[in-house]
PDB file of C-alpha atoms in Angstrom:
ATOM      1  CA  MET A 118     -44.519  43.713  15.038  1.00 43.00           C
ATOM      2  CA  LYS A 119     -41.981  43.429  18.030  1.00 39.00           C
ATOM      3  CA  ARG A 120     -44.663  40.435  18.468  1.00 40.00           C
ATOM      4  CA  ARG A 121     -43.890  38.817  15.258  1.00 39.00           C
ATOM      5  CA  MET A 122     -40.455  39.148  15.552  1.00 37.00           C
ATOM      6  CA  TRP A 123     -39.873  37.898  19.007  1.00 36.00           C
ATOM      7  CA  TRP A 124     -41.919  34.660  18.250  1.00 35.00           C
ATOM      8  CA  VAL A 125     -38.996  33.948  14.882  1.00 35.00           C
ATOM      9  CA  ALA A 126     -36.133  34.584  17.071  1.00 40.00           C
ATOM     10  CA  GLY A 127     -37.799  31.872  19.637  1.00 41.00           C
ATOM     11  CA  ALA A 128     -39.023  29.636  16.968  1.00 42.00           C
ATOM     12  CA  VAL A 129     -34.912  29.736  16.252  1.00 39.00           C
ATOM     13  CA  VAL A 130     -33.276  28.770  19.303  1.00 38.00           C
ATOM     14  CA  VAL A 131     -35.741  26.201  20.054  1.00 38.00           C
ATOM     15  CA  ALA A 132     -35.090  24.423  16.728  1.00 42.00           C
ATOM     16  CA  ALA A 133     -31.280  25.312  17.601  1.00 41.00           C
ATOM     17  CA  ALA A 134     -31.265  23.301  21.312  1.00 39.00           C
ATOM     18  CA  LEU A 135     -33.537  20.313  19.542  1.00 39.00           C
ATOM     19  CA  ALA A 136     -30.857  20.549  16.626  1.00 41.00           C
ATOM     20  CA  GLY A 137     -28.157  20.534  19.069  1.00 40.00           C
ATOM     21  CA  VAL A 138     -30.033  17.502  21.122  1.00 39.00           C
ATOM     22  CA  TRP A 139     -29.832  15.182  18.247  1.00 39.00           C
ATOM     23  CA  ALA A 140     -26.707  16.027  16.876  1.00 33.00           C
ATOM     24  CA  TRP A 141     -25.922  14.500  20.776  1.00 30.00           C
ATOM     25  CA  GLN A 142     -28.115  11.665  20.424  1.00 39.00           C
ATOM     26  CA  ALA A 143     -26.918  11.149  17.000  1.00 36.00           C
ATOM     27  CA  MET A 144     -23.018  10.730  17.529  1.00 33.00           C
ATOM     28  CA  PRO A 145     -22.178   7.030  18.196  1.00 45.00           C
ATOM     29  CA  ARG A 146     -20.698   6.246  21.935  1.00 46.00           C
ATOM     30  CA  LEU A 147     -17.295   5.823  22.684  1.00 44.00           C
ATOM     31  CA  GLN A 148     -17.278   2.094  22.949  1.00 81.00           C
ATOM     32  CA  THR A 149     -15.600   0.849  25.967  1.00 93.00           C
ATOM     33  CA  PRO A 150     -12.920  -2.182  26.045  1.00 96.00           C
ATOM     34  CA  GLU A 151     -15.219  -4.445  27.046  1.00 96.00           C
ATOM     35  CA  ASP A 152     -17.585  -3.926  24.064  1.00 95.00           C
ATOM     36  CA  VAL A 153     -14.921  -3.829  21.885  1.00 96.00           C
ATOM     37  CA  THR A 154     -13.759  -6.700  22.493  1.00 97.00           C
ATOM     38  CA  LEU A 155     -16.872  -8.964  22.184  1.00 97.00           C
ATOM     39  CA  GLN A 156     -17.240  -7.355  18.682  1.00 97.00           C
ATOM     40  CA  TYR A 157     -14.269  -8.388  17.581  1.00 98.00           C
ATOM     41  CA  LEU A 158     -14.977 -12.014  19.692  1.00 98.00           C
ATOM     42  CA  ARG A 159     -18.625 -12.087  17.488  1.00 98.00           C
ATOM     43  CA  ALA A 160     -16.841 -11.353  14.128  1.00 98.00           C
ATOM     44  CA  LEU A 161     -14.830 -14.378  14.927  1.00 98.00           C
ATOM     45  CA  GLU A 162     -17.410 -16.460  15.541  1.00 98.00           C
ATOM     46  CA  SER A 163     -19.465 -14.975  12.322  1.00 97.00           C
ATOM     47  CA  GLY A 164     -16.771 -16.135   9.360  1.00 95.00           C
ATOM     48  CA  ASP A 165     -17.728 -12.438   7.929  1.00 97.00           C
ATOM     49  CA  SER A 166     -14.312 -11.173   7.012  1.00 96.00           C
ATOM     50  CA  ARG A 167     -16.161  -7.525   6.895  1.00 96.00           C
ATOM     51  CA  GLN A 168     -17.354  -7.639  10.678  1.00 97.00           C
ATOM     52  CA  ILE A 169     -13.476  -8.676  11.538  1.00 97.00           C
ATOM     53  CA  GLU A 170     -12.722  -5.303   9.152  1.00 96.00           C
ATOM     54  CA  ALA A 171     -15.677  -3.409  11.249  1.00 95.00           C
ATOM     55  CA  THR A 172     -14.038  -3.593  14.407  1.00 95.00           C
ATOM     56  CA  ALA A 173     -10.677  -1.900  12.963  1.00 95.00           C
ATOM     57  CA  ILE A 174      -8.088  -3.891  14.133  1.00 97.00           C
ATOM     58  CA  ASP A 175      -5.103  -3.760  11.484  1.00 96.00           C
ATOM     59  CA  VAL A 176      -4.838  -6.921   9.310  1.00 97.00           C
ATOM     60  CA  SER A 177      -3.842  -7.555   5.916  1.00 96.00           C
ATOM     61  CA  PRO A 178      -6.625  -7.997   2.604  1.00 95.00           C
ATOM     62  CA  ALA A 179      -5.218 -11.380   2.247  1.00 95.00           C
ATOM     63  CA  SER A 180      -5.855 -12.583   5.811  1.00 96.00           C
ATOM     64  CA  LEU A 181      -9.057 -11.373   5.375  1.00 96.00           C
ATOM     65  CA  GLU A 182      -9.280 -12.886   2.371  1.00 96.00           C
ATOM     66  CA  ALA A 183      -7.642 -16.353   3.856  1.00 96.00           C
ATOM     67  CA  PHE A 184     -10.458 -16.115   7.287  1.00 97.00           C
ATOM     68  CA  ALA A 185     -13.496 -16.302   4.730  1.00 95.00           C
ATOM     69  CA  GLY A 186     -11.790 -19.710   3.424  1.00 95.00           C
ATOM     70  CA  ALA A 187     -11.103 -20.808   7.590  1.00 96.00           C
ATOM     71  CA  SER A 188     -11.648 -24.792   7.956  1.00 96.00           C
ATOM     72  CA  ALA A 189     -12.977 -23.870  11.234  1.00 97.00           C
ATOM     73  CA  LEU A 190     -14.156 -20.940  13.582  1.00 98.00           C
ATOM     74  CA  ILE A 191     -14.299 -19.838  17.112  1.00 97.00           C
ATOM     75  CA  GLU A 192     -17.064 -21.262  18.757  1.00 97.00           C
ATOM     76  CA  ASP A 193     -18.749 -20.077  22.755  1.00 97.00           C
ATOM     77  CA  ALA A 194     -16.529 -17.307  23.013  1.00 97.00           C
ATOM     78  CA  GLN A 195     -16.667 -15.692  26.402  1.00 97.00           C
ATOM     79  CA  LEU A 196     -15.035 -12.375  27.931  1.00 97.00           C
ATOM     80  CA  GLY A 197     -13.525 -12.657  31.217  1.00 96.00           C
ATOM     81  CA  VAL A 198     -11.486  -9.617  33.021  1.00 97.00           C
ATOM     82  CA  VAL A 199     -10.782  -6.572  31.759  1.00 96.00           C
ATOM     83  CA  THR A 200      -8.115  -4.735  32.920  1.00 96.00           C
ATOM     84  CA  LEU A 201      -7.692  -0.959  32.156  1.00 94.00           C
ATOM     85  CA  GLY A 202      -4.091   0.643  32.317  1.00 92.00           C
ATOM     86  CA  ASP A 203      -2.661   2.874  34.340  1.00 89.00           C
ATOM     87  CA  ASP A 204      -3.372   5.712  31.645  1.00 87.00           C
ATOM     88  CA  SER A 205      -6.751   4.898  30.434  1.00 88.00           C
ATOM     89  CA  LYS A 206      -5.280   4.306  26.889  1.00 92.00           C
ATOM     90  CA  THR A 207      -4.408   0.419  26.565  1.00 96.00           C
ATOM     91  CA  ALA A 208      -6.551  -2.582  28.174  1.00 97.00           C
ATOM     92  CA  ILE A 209      -6.376  -5.984  28.558  1.00 97.00           C
ATOM     93  CA  ALA A 210      -9.084  -8.300  28.441  1.00 98.00           C
ATOM     94  CA  GLU A 211      -8.937 -12.126  29.008  1.00 98.00           C
ATOM     95  CA  VAL A 212     -10.746 -14.092  26.675  1.00 98.00           C
ATOM     96  CA  SER A 213     -12.195 -17.910  26.573  1.00 98.00           C
ATOM     97  CA  PHE A 214     -13.388 -20.071  23.687  1.00 98.00           C
ATOM     98  CA  ALA A 215     -13.522 -23.326  21.927  1.00 98.00           C
ATOM     99  CA  LEU A 216     -11.655 -23.763  18.437  1.00 97.00           C
ATOM    100  CA  ASP A 217     -11.200 -27.140  16.617  1.00 92.00           C
ATOM    101  CA  GLY A 218     -12.277 -29.193  19.709  1.00 91.00           C
ATOM    102  CA  GLU A 219     -10.473 -27.438  22.506  1.00 94.00           C
ATOM    103  CA  GLN A 220     -11.174 -24.957  24.884  1.00 96.00           C
ATOM    104  CA  THR A 221      -8.045 -22.599  25.405  1.00 96.00           C
ATOM    105  CA  VAL A 222      -7.926 -18.820  27.220  1.00 97.00           C
ATOM    106  CA  ALA A 223      -5.964 -15.329  25.797  1.00 97.00           C
ATOM    107  CA  GLU A 224      -5.344 -12.241  26.339  1.00 97.00           C
ATOM    108  CA  ILE A 225      -5.690  -9.762  24.079  1.00 97.00           C
ATOM    109  CA  SER A 226      -4.889  -5.969  23.982  1.00 97.00           C
ATOM    110  CA  LEU A 227      -6.982  -3.050  23.018  1.00 97.00           C
ATOM    111  CA  THR A 228      -4.849   0.551  22.655  1.00 96.00           C
ATOM    112  CA  SER A 229      -7.358   3.669  22.451  1.00 93.00           C
ATOM    113  CA  VAL A 230      -7.032   5.163  18.781  1.00 90.00           C
ATOM    114  CA  ASP A 231      -8.824   8.506  18.509  1.00 87.00           C
ATOM    115  CA  GLY A 232     -10.761   7.770  21.129  1.00 86.00           C
ATOM    116  CA  ARG A 233     -12.235   4.039  20.565  1.00 91.00           C
ATOM    117  CA  PHE A 234     -10.443   1.210  22.159  1.00 95.00           C
ATOM    118  CA  VAL A 235      -9.120  -1.060  19.271  1.00 97.00           C
ATOM    119  CA  VAL A 236      -7.633  -4.634  19.334  1.00 97.00           C
ATOM    120  CA  ASP A 237      -4.121  -4.444  18.453  1.00 97.00           C
ATOM    121  CA  SER A 238      -1.652  -7.386  17.075  1.00 96.00           C
ATOM    122  CA  SER A 239      -1.898  -9.787  19.925  1.00 97.00           C
ATOM    123  CA  GLY A 240      -5.975 -10.191  18.750  1.00 98.00           C
ATOM    124  CA  LEU A 241      -3.774 -12.368  15.635  1.00 98.00           C
ATOM    125  CA  GLY A 242      -1.848 -15.668  14.909  1.00 98.00           C
ATOM    126  CA  THR A 243       1.610 -15.173  13.410  1.00 97.00           C
ATOM    127  CA  VAL A 244       2.299 -18.127  11.050  1.00 97.00           C
ATOM    128  CA  VAL A 245       5.193 -18.641   9.267  1.00 95.00           C
ATOM    129  CA  PHE A 246       5.631 -21.107   5.998  1.00 93.00           C
ATOM    130  CA  ALA A 247       8.190 -23.483   5.103  1.00 88.00           C
ATOM    131  CA  SER A 248       8.016 -25.579   2.472  1.00 90.00           C
ATOM    132  CA  THR A 249      10.405 -28.277   0.698  1.00 92.00           C
ATOM    133  CA  ILE A 250       8.941 -27.774  -2.836  1.00 95.00           C
ATOM    134  CA  GLY A 251       7.716 -24.073  -4.070  1.00 93.00           C
ATOM    135  CA  SER A 252       7.516 -20.514  -2.393  1.00 93.00           C
ATOM    136  CA  PHE A 253       4.156 -20.287  -2.093  1.00 96.00           C
ATOM    137  CA  VAL A 254       1.350 -21.416  -0.079  1.00 96.00           C
ATOM    138  CA  ALA A 255      -2.403 -21.205  -0.262  1.00 96.00           C
ATOM    139  CA  VAL A 256      -4.178 -20.045   3.110  1.00 95.00           C
ATOM    140  CA  GLY A 257      -8.139 -20.481   3.312  1.00 81.00           C
ATOM    141  CA  ASP A 258      -9.153 -19.169  -0.546  1.00 80.00           C
ATOM    142  CA  THR A 259      -6.214 -16.866  -1.095  1.00 93.00           C
ATOM    143  CA  THR A 260      -2.535 -17.856  -1.681  1.00 94.00           C
ATOM    144  CA  VAL A 261       0.762 -15.669  -0.429  1.00 93.00           C
ATOM    145  CA  PRO A 262       4.397 -15.798  -0.976  1.00 92.00           C
ATOM    146  CA  GLY A 263       6.039 -18.994   1.486  1.00 89.00           C
ATOM    147  CA  ASP A 264       9.400 -17.122   2.568  1.00 84.00           C
ATOM    148  CA  GLU A 265       6.933 -14.687   4.854  1.00 85.00           C
ATOM    149  CA  GLU A 266       5.464 -15.032   7.587  1.00 92.00           C
ATOM    150  CA  ILE A 267       1.334 -13.521   7.417  1.00 96.00           C
ATOM    151  CA  ALA A 268      -0.891 -12.816  10.161  1.00 97.00           C
ATOM    152  CA  LEU A 269      -3.888 -14.533  10.943  1.00 98.00           C
ATOM    153  CA  VAL A 270      -7.292 -14.018  12.592  1.00 98.00           C
ATOM    154  CA  PRO A 271      -8.047 -16.456  14.696  1.00 98.00           C
ATOM    155  CA  ALA A 272      -9.505 -19.857  13.447  1.00 98.00           C
ATOM    156  CA  VAL A 273      -8.603 -22.865  12.010  1.00 98.00           C
ATOM    157  CA  TYR A 274      -7.316 -22.923   8.596  1.00 97.00           C
ATOM    158  CA  THR A 275      -5.468 -25.447   5.886  1.00 97.00           C
ATOM    159  CA  PHE A 276      -2.414 -24.426   4.628  1.00 97.00           C
ATOM    160  CA  THR A 277      -1.346 -26.308   0.998  1.00 96.00           C
ATOM    161  CA  ALA A 278       1.553 -26.278  -0.527  1.00 96.00           C
ATOM    162  CA  ALA A 279       0.548 -23.943  -4.710  1.00 96.00           C
ATOM    163  CA  PRO A 280      -0.082 -23.858  -6.546  1.00 96.00           C
ATOM    164  CA  THR A 281      -2.227 -26.990  -5.313  1.00 96.00           C
ATOM    165  CA  ALA A 282      -2.838 -28.137  -8.849  1.00 96.00           C
ATOM    166  CA  LEU A 283       0.922 -28.718  -8.827  1.00 98.00           C
ATOM    167  CA  LEU A 284       2.307 -29.641  -5.545  1.00 97.00           C
ATOM    168  CA  ASP A 285       0.496 -32.043  -2.950  1.00 97.00           C
ATOM    169  CA  ALA A 286       0.612 -30.902   0.820  1.00 96.00           C
ATOM    170  CA  GLU A 287      -1.509 -30.378   2.965  1.00 96.00           C
ATOM    171  CA  GLU A 288      -1.546 -28.814   7.254  1.00 96.00           C
ATOM    172  CA  VAL A 289      -4.716 -28.570   9.025  1.00 97.00           C
ATOM    173  CA  ARG A 290      -3.700 -25.973  11.779  1.00 96.00           C
ATOM    174  CA  ALA A 291      -5.920 -23.736  14.529  1.00 97.00           C
ATOM    175  CA  VAL A 292      -4.202 -20.113  14.583  1.00 97.00           C
ATOM    176  CA  LEU A 293      -4.324 -18.633  17.915  1.00 97.00           C
ATOM    177  CA  PRO A 294      -4.197 -14.869  19.411  1.00 97.00           C
ATOM    178  CA  GLY A 295      -1.217 -13.607  20.290  1.00 96.00           C
ATOM    179  CA  ASN A 296       0.608 -16.827  19.249  1.00 96.00           C
ATOM    180  CA  GLU A 297       3.647 -17.655  16.628  1.00 96.00           C
ATOM    181  CA  GLN A 298       3.886 -20.900  15.044  1.00 96.00           C
ATOM    182  CA  GLN A 299       5.583 -22.657  12.117  1.00 95.00           C
ATOM    183  CA  VAL A 300       4.104 -24.299   9.511  1.00 96.00           C
ATOM    184  CA  ALA A 301       6.193 -26.983   7.703  1.00 94.00           C
ATOM    185  CA  LEU A 302       4.671 -28.558   4.552  1.00 95.00           C
ATOM    186  CA  ASP A 303       6.291 -31.455   3.047  1.00 95.00           C
ATOM    187  CA  ALA A 304       5.176 -31.130  -0.773  1.00 96.00           C
ATOM    188  CA  ALA A 305       5.478 -34.132  -3.972  1.00 97.00           C
ATOM    189  CA  ILE A 306       4.895 -32.880  -7.096  1.00 98.00           C
ATOM    190  CA  ARG A 307       1.615 -33.474  -8.802  1.00 98.00           C
ATOM    191  CA  PRO A 308       1.725 -36.014 -11.885  1.00 98.00           C
ATOM    192  CA  GLU A 309      -0.225 -32.827 -13.275  1.00 98.00           C
ATOM    193  CA  ALA A 310       2.854 -30.820 -12.346  1.00 98.00           C
ATOM    194  CA  THR A 311       4.647 -33.022 -15.080  1.00 98.00           C
ATOM    195  CA  ALA A 312       2.462 -32.846 -17.550  1.00 98.00           C
ATOM    196  CA  VAL A 313       2.456 -28.994 -17.340  1.00 98.00           C
ATOM    197  CA  ALA A 314       6.449 -29.213 -17.607  1.00 98.00           C
ATOM    198  CA  GLN A 315       6.286 -31.407 -20.534  1.00 98.00           C
ATOM    199  CA  THR A 316       4.117 -29.541 -22.356  1.00 98.00           C
ATOM    200  CA  GLN A 317       6.287 -26.497 -21.914  1.00 98.00           C
ATOM    201  CA  LEU A 318       9.844 -27.913 -22.607  1.00 98.00           C
ATOM    202  CA  ASP A 319       7.587 -29.126 -25.842  1.00 98.00           C
ATOM    203  CA  GLU A 320       7.132 -25.796 -26.981  1.00 98.00           C
ATOM    204  CA  HIS A 321      10.778 -24.392 -26.140  1.00 98.00           C
ATOM    205  CA  LEU A 322      12.511 -27.583 -28.239  1.00 98.00           C
ATOM    206  CA  SER A 323       9.745 -26.765 -31.184  1.00 97.00           C
ATOM    207  CA  ALA A 324      11.418 -22.858 -31.601  1.00 97.00           C
ATOM    208  CA  CYS A 325      14.921 -24.813 -30.907  1.00 98.00           C
ATOM    209  CA  THR A 326      14.598 -26.582 -34.084  1.00 98.00           C
ATOM    210  CA  GLU A 327      13.164 -24.461 -36.297  1.00 98.00           C
ATOM    211  CA  THR A 328      15.684 -23.558 -39.606  1.00 98.00           C
ATOM    212  CA  ALA A 329      18.059 -20.683 -38.500  1.00 98.00           C
ATOM    213  CA  ALA A 330      21.174 -19.587 -38.991  1.00 97.00           C
ATOM    214  CA  ALA A 331      23.106 -20.945 -36.249  1.00 95.00           C
ATOM    215  CA  ALA A 332      22.781 -23.932 -33.573  1.00 94.00           C
ATOM    216  CA  PRO A 333      20.110 -22.533 -30.635  1.00 95.00           C
ATOM    217  CA  GLU A 334      21.504 -22.335 -27.064  1.00 95.00           C
ATOM    218  CA  ARG A 335      19.584 -23.948 -24.370  1.00 97.00           C
ATOM    219  CA  CYS A 336      18.561 -26.745 -26.269  1.00 98.00           C
ATOM    220  CA  GLY A 337      20.427 -29.261 -25.444  1.00 97.00           C
ATOM    221  CA  ILE A 338      21.776 -29.473 -29.367  1.00 97.00           C
ATOM    222  CA  GLN A 339      25.166 -30.079 -29.496  1.00 95.00           C
ATOM    223  CA  ILE A 340      26.680 -30.543 -33.528  1.00 96.00           C
ATOM    224  CA  PRO A 341      30.314 -31.095 -33.759  1.00 95.00           C
ATOM    225  CA  TRP A 342      30.431 -29.349 -37.701  1.00 96.00           C
ATOM    226  CA  GLY A 343      33.453 -27.835 -36.800  1.00 94.00           C
ATOM    227  CA  THR A 344      34.685 -30.902 -38.022  1.00 95.00           C
ATOM    228  CA  GLU A 345      33.623 -30.573 -40.931  1.00 95.00           C
ATOM    229  CA  PHE A 346      32.929 -27.376 -41.914  1.00 97.00           C
ATOM    230  CA  GLN A 347      34.733 -23.775 -42.159  1.00 96.00           C
ATOM    231  CA  SER A 348      31.250 -22.156 -41.195  1.00 97.00           C
ATOM    232  CA  ALA A 349      27.582 -23.134 -41.524  1.00 97.00           C
ATOM    233  CA  ALA A 350      25.002 -20.854 -42.603  1.00 97.00           C
ATOM    234  CA  GLU A 351      22.284 -23.636 -42.248  1.00 98.00           C
ATOM    235  CA  PHE A 352      20.841 -25.901 -39.123  1.00 98.00           C
ATOM    236  CA  ARG A 353      17.556 -27.681 -40.409  1.00 98.00           C
ATOM    237  CA  TYR A 354      16.032 -30.159 -38.028  1.00 98.00           C
ATOM    238  CA  ARG A 355      13.659 -33.379 -37.992  1.00 98.00           C
ATOM    239  CA  VAL A 356      12.549 -34.329 -34.331  1.00 98.00           C
ATOM    240  CA  GLU A 357      11.682 -37.991 -34.176  1.00 98.00           C
ATOM    241  CA  GLN A 358      11.604 -37.785 -30.606  1.00 98.00           C
ATOM    242  CA  LEU A 359      11.030 -35.085 -28.330  1.00 98.00           C
ATOM    243  CA  PRO A 360      12.880 -35.715 -24.729  1.00 98.00           C
ATOM    244  CA  VAL A 361      10.974 -36.670 -21.217  1.00 98.00           C
ATOM    245  CA  ILE A 362      11.008 -34.454 -18.540  1.00 98.00           C
ATOM    246  CA  VAL A 363      11.187 -35.412 -14.976  1.00 98.00           C
ATOM    247  CA  LEU A 364      11.275 -33.026 -12.431  1.00 98.00           C
ATOM    248  CA  ALA A 365      13.422 -33.519  -9.565  1.00 97.00           C
ATOM    249  CA  ALA A 366      12.352 -32.103  -5.588  1.00 94.00           C
ATOM    250  CA  ASP A 367      15.120 -29.854  -5.395  1.00 93.00           C
ATOM    251  CA  GLY A 368      14.402 -27.854  -7.972  1.00 95.00           C
ATOM    252  CA  GLY A 369      15.995 -29.223 -11.251  1.00 97.00           C
ATOM    253  CA  PHE A 370      14.391 -31.101 -14.358  1.00 98.00           C
ATOM    254  CA  SER A 371      16.482 -33.932 -16.365  1.00 98.00           C
ATOM    255  CA  ALA A 372      14.864 -34.613 -20.496  1.00 98.00           C
ATOM    256  CA  GLU A 373      16.300 -37.358 -21.570  1.00 98.00           C
ATOM    257  CA  ASP A 374      15.767 -40.018 -24.322  1.00 97.00           C
ATOM    258  CA  GLY A 375      15.676 -37.721 -27.781  1.00 98.00           C
ATOM    259  CA  VAL A 376      15.946 -38.786 -30.803  1.00 98.00           C
ATOM    260  CA  LEU A 377      16.982 -35.768 -33.619  1.00 98.00           C
ATOM    261  CA  THR A 378      18.122 -35.645 -37.077  1.00 98.00           C
ATOM    262  CA  ALA A 379      20.136 -32.303 -37.517  1.00 98.00           C
ATOM    263  CA  THR A 380      21.237 -31.398 -41.076  1.00 98.00           C
ATOM    264  CA  VAL A 381      24.374 -28.533 -41.464  1.00 98.00           C
ATOM    265  CA  ALA A 382      24.927 -26.390 -44.848  1.00 98.00           C
ATOM    266  CA  GLY A 383      28.252 -23.896 -45.469  1.00 98.00           C
ATOM    267  CA  ILE A 384      31.537 -24.087 -46.429  1.00 98.00           C
ATOM    268  CA  GLY A 385      33.344 -27.416 -45.840  1.00 97.00           C
ATOM    269  CA  LEU A 386      37.200 -27.820 -44.430  1.00 96.00           C
ATOM    270  CA  ASP A 387      37.818 -28.324 -48.897  1.00 96.00           C
ATOM    271  CA  GLY A 388      36.294 -24.701 -49.384  1.00 96.00           C
ATOM    272  CA  LYS A 389      33.592 -25.989 -50.803  1.00 97.00           C
ATOM    273  CA  GLN A 390      29.770 -25.830 -50.233  1.00 97.00           C
ATOM    274  CA  ARG A 391      29.173 -28.891 -48.568  1.00 97.00           C
ATOM    275  CA  GLU A 392      25.604 -30.179 -46.460  1.00 97.00           C
ATOM    276  CA  ALA A 393      26.282 -32.531 -43.294  1.00 98.00           C
ATOM    277  CA  THR A 394      23.966 -34.784 -41.712  1.00 98.00           C
ATOM    278  CA  TYR A 395      24.555 -35.596 -37.724  1.00 98.00           C
ATOM    279  CA  ARG A 396      21.910 -37.991 -35.625  1.00 97.00           C
ATOM    280  CA  THR A 397      21.311 -38.173 -32.228  1.00 97.00           C
ATOM    281  CA  GLU A 398      19.630 -40.817 -29.887  1.00 97.00           C
ATOM    282  CA  THR A 399      20.417 -38.681 -26.872  1.00 97.00           C
ATOM    283  CA  TRP A 400      19.205 -35.843 -26.808  1.00 98.00           C
ATOM    284  CA  SER A 401      18.736 -34.636 -23.469  1.00 98.00           C
ATOM    285  CA  VAL A 402      17.949 -31.287 -21.608  1.00 98.00           C
ATOM    286  CA  ARG A 403      18.609 -29.778 -18.301  1.00 98.00           C
ATOM    287  CA  GLY A 404      17.700 -27.149 -16.053  1.00 98.00           C
ATOM    288  CA  GLU A 405      15.924 -25.432 -13.735  1.00 98.00           C
ATOM    289  CA  VAL A 406      12.076 -25.869 -12.451  1.00 98.00           C
ATOM    290  CA  THR A 407      10.518 -22.896 -10.136  1.00 97.00           C
ATOM    291  CA  PHE A 408       6.871 -23.276  -8.889  1.00 96.00           C
ATOM    292  CA  THR A 409       4.599 -19.641  -9.499  1.00 95.00           C
ATOM    293  CA  GLU A 410       1.826 -19.181  -7.305  1.00 93.00           C
ATOM    294  CA  THR A 411       0.035 -20.129 -10.671  1.00 94.00           C
ATOM    295  CA  GLY A 412       1.920 -22.723 -12.793  1.00 96.00           C
ATOM    296  CA  LEU A 413       5.681 -23.372 -13.360  1.00 97.00           C
ATOM    297  CA  ALA A 414       8.053 -22.161 -15.183  1.00 97.00           C
ATOM    298  CA  LEU A 415      11.359 -24.336 -16.834  1.00 98.00           C
ATOM    299  CA  SER A 416      14.899 -22.660 -17.222  1.00 97.00           C
ATOM    300  CA  PRO A 417      16.505 -24.862 -19.545  1.00 97.00           C
ATOM    301  CA  TRP A 418      20.679 -24.314 -18.849  1.00 95.00           C
TER     302      TRP A 418
END
């Protein structure tokens, strides 16, 4: 019986030892700054945003989406001298690569986080946008606010004024590690934007010219009924021609040459029921136009 107990106890000890060896072997090795930098360089060459994410660099979802649509990628990346900090928790890696036909040398800083080295913000490039029209910029496969800076993964990007279907402006730039630059887009309004704006204005003016008990506001309709009526009870309209819109680069719009007939019913100055018809061939509307991320919005005055 004792022999059996000793055998069981020995087996348990051996099993525990083997489990310990297996667990030690299964634990991921602490990566060196060289390992992490090379992993990051290979991820840059791959164009795969998932590989960028796997390096644990702090990068926004918008930047990862933009990287997926980059116009050109880093090539022939090489790791140079890596200098470890005095506290062994920081490091600076010298790297070289080709991007957009140019050979570049850069320095990337790394910091130890939870026992693992991670490339810090020096591995990204910062872009500040300025667009003459609109408040959004399309970068690769994503759209970002044009009044905010964004840290992008190094690559070549095509920057366009958004929404791209309505605005025309394009700039191609290489984004480098640790570099900050401004991208200015001299945007123009596409004919498609005018067509969309005209449709919106037509819908707005259609609501303006429905029969109502009061004259509408922000519709460019001015009827001098006060010279003939004490009070008005009904306004009826017949649209002969809608105003034609023109969009301005400064964010305004004007629509002119509309033809409108309005009939007013109410109490005349003599206290009796009265009805009068007014016609204008200079119906016009003005206001502001705002370009959104995916379209545009009119704000008639």
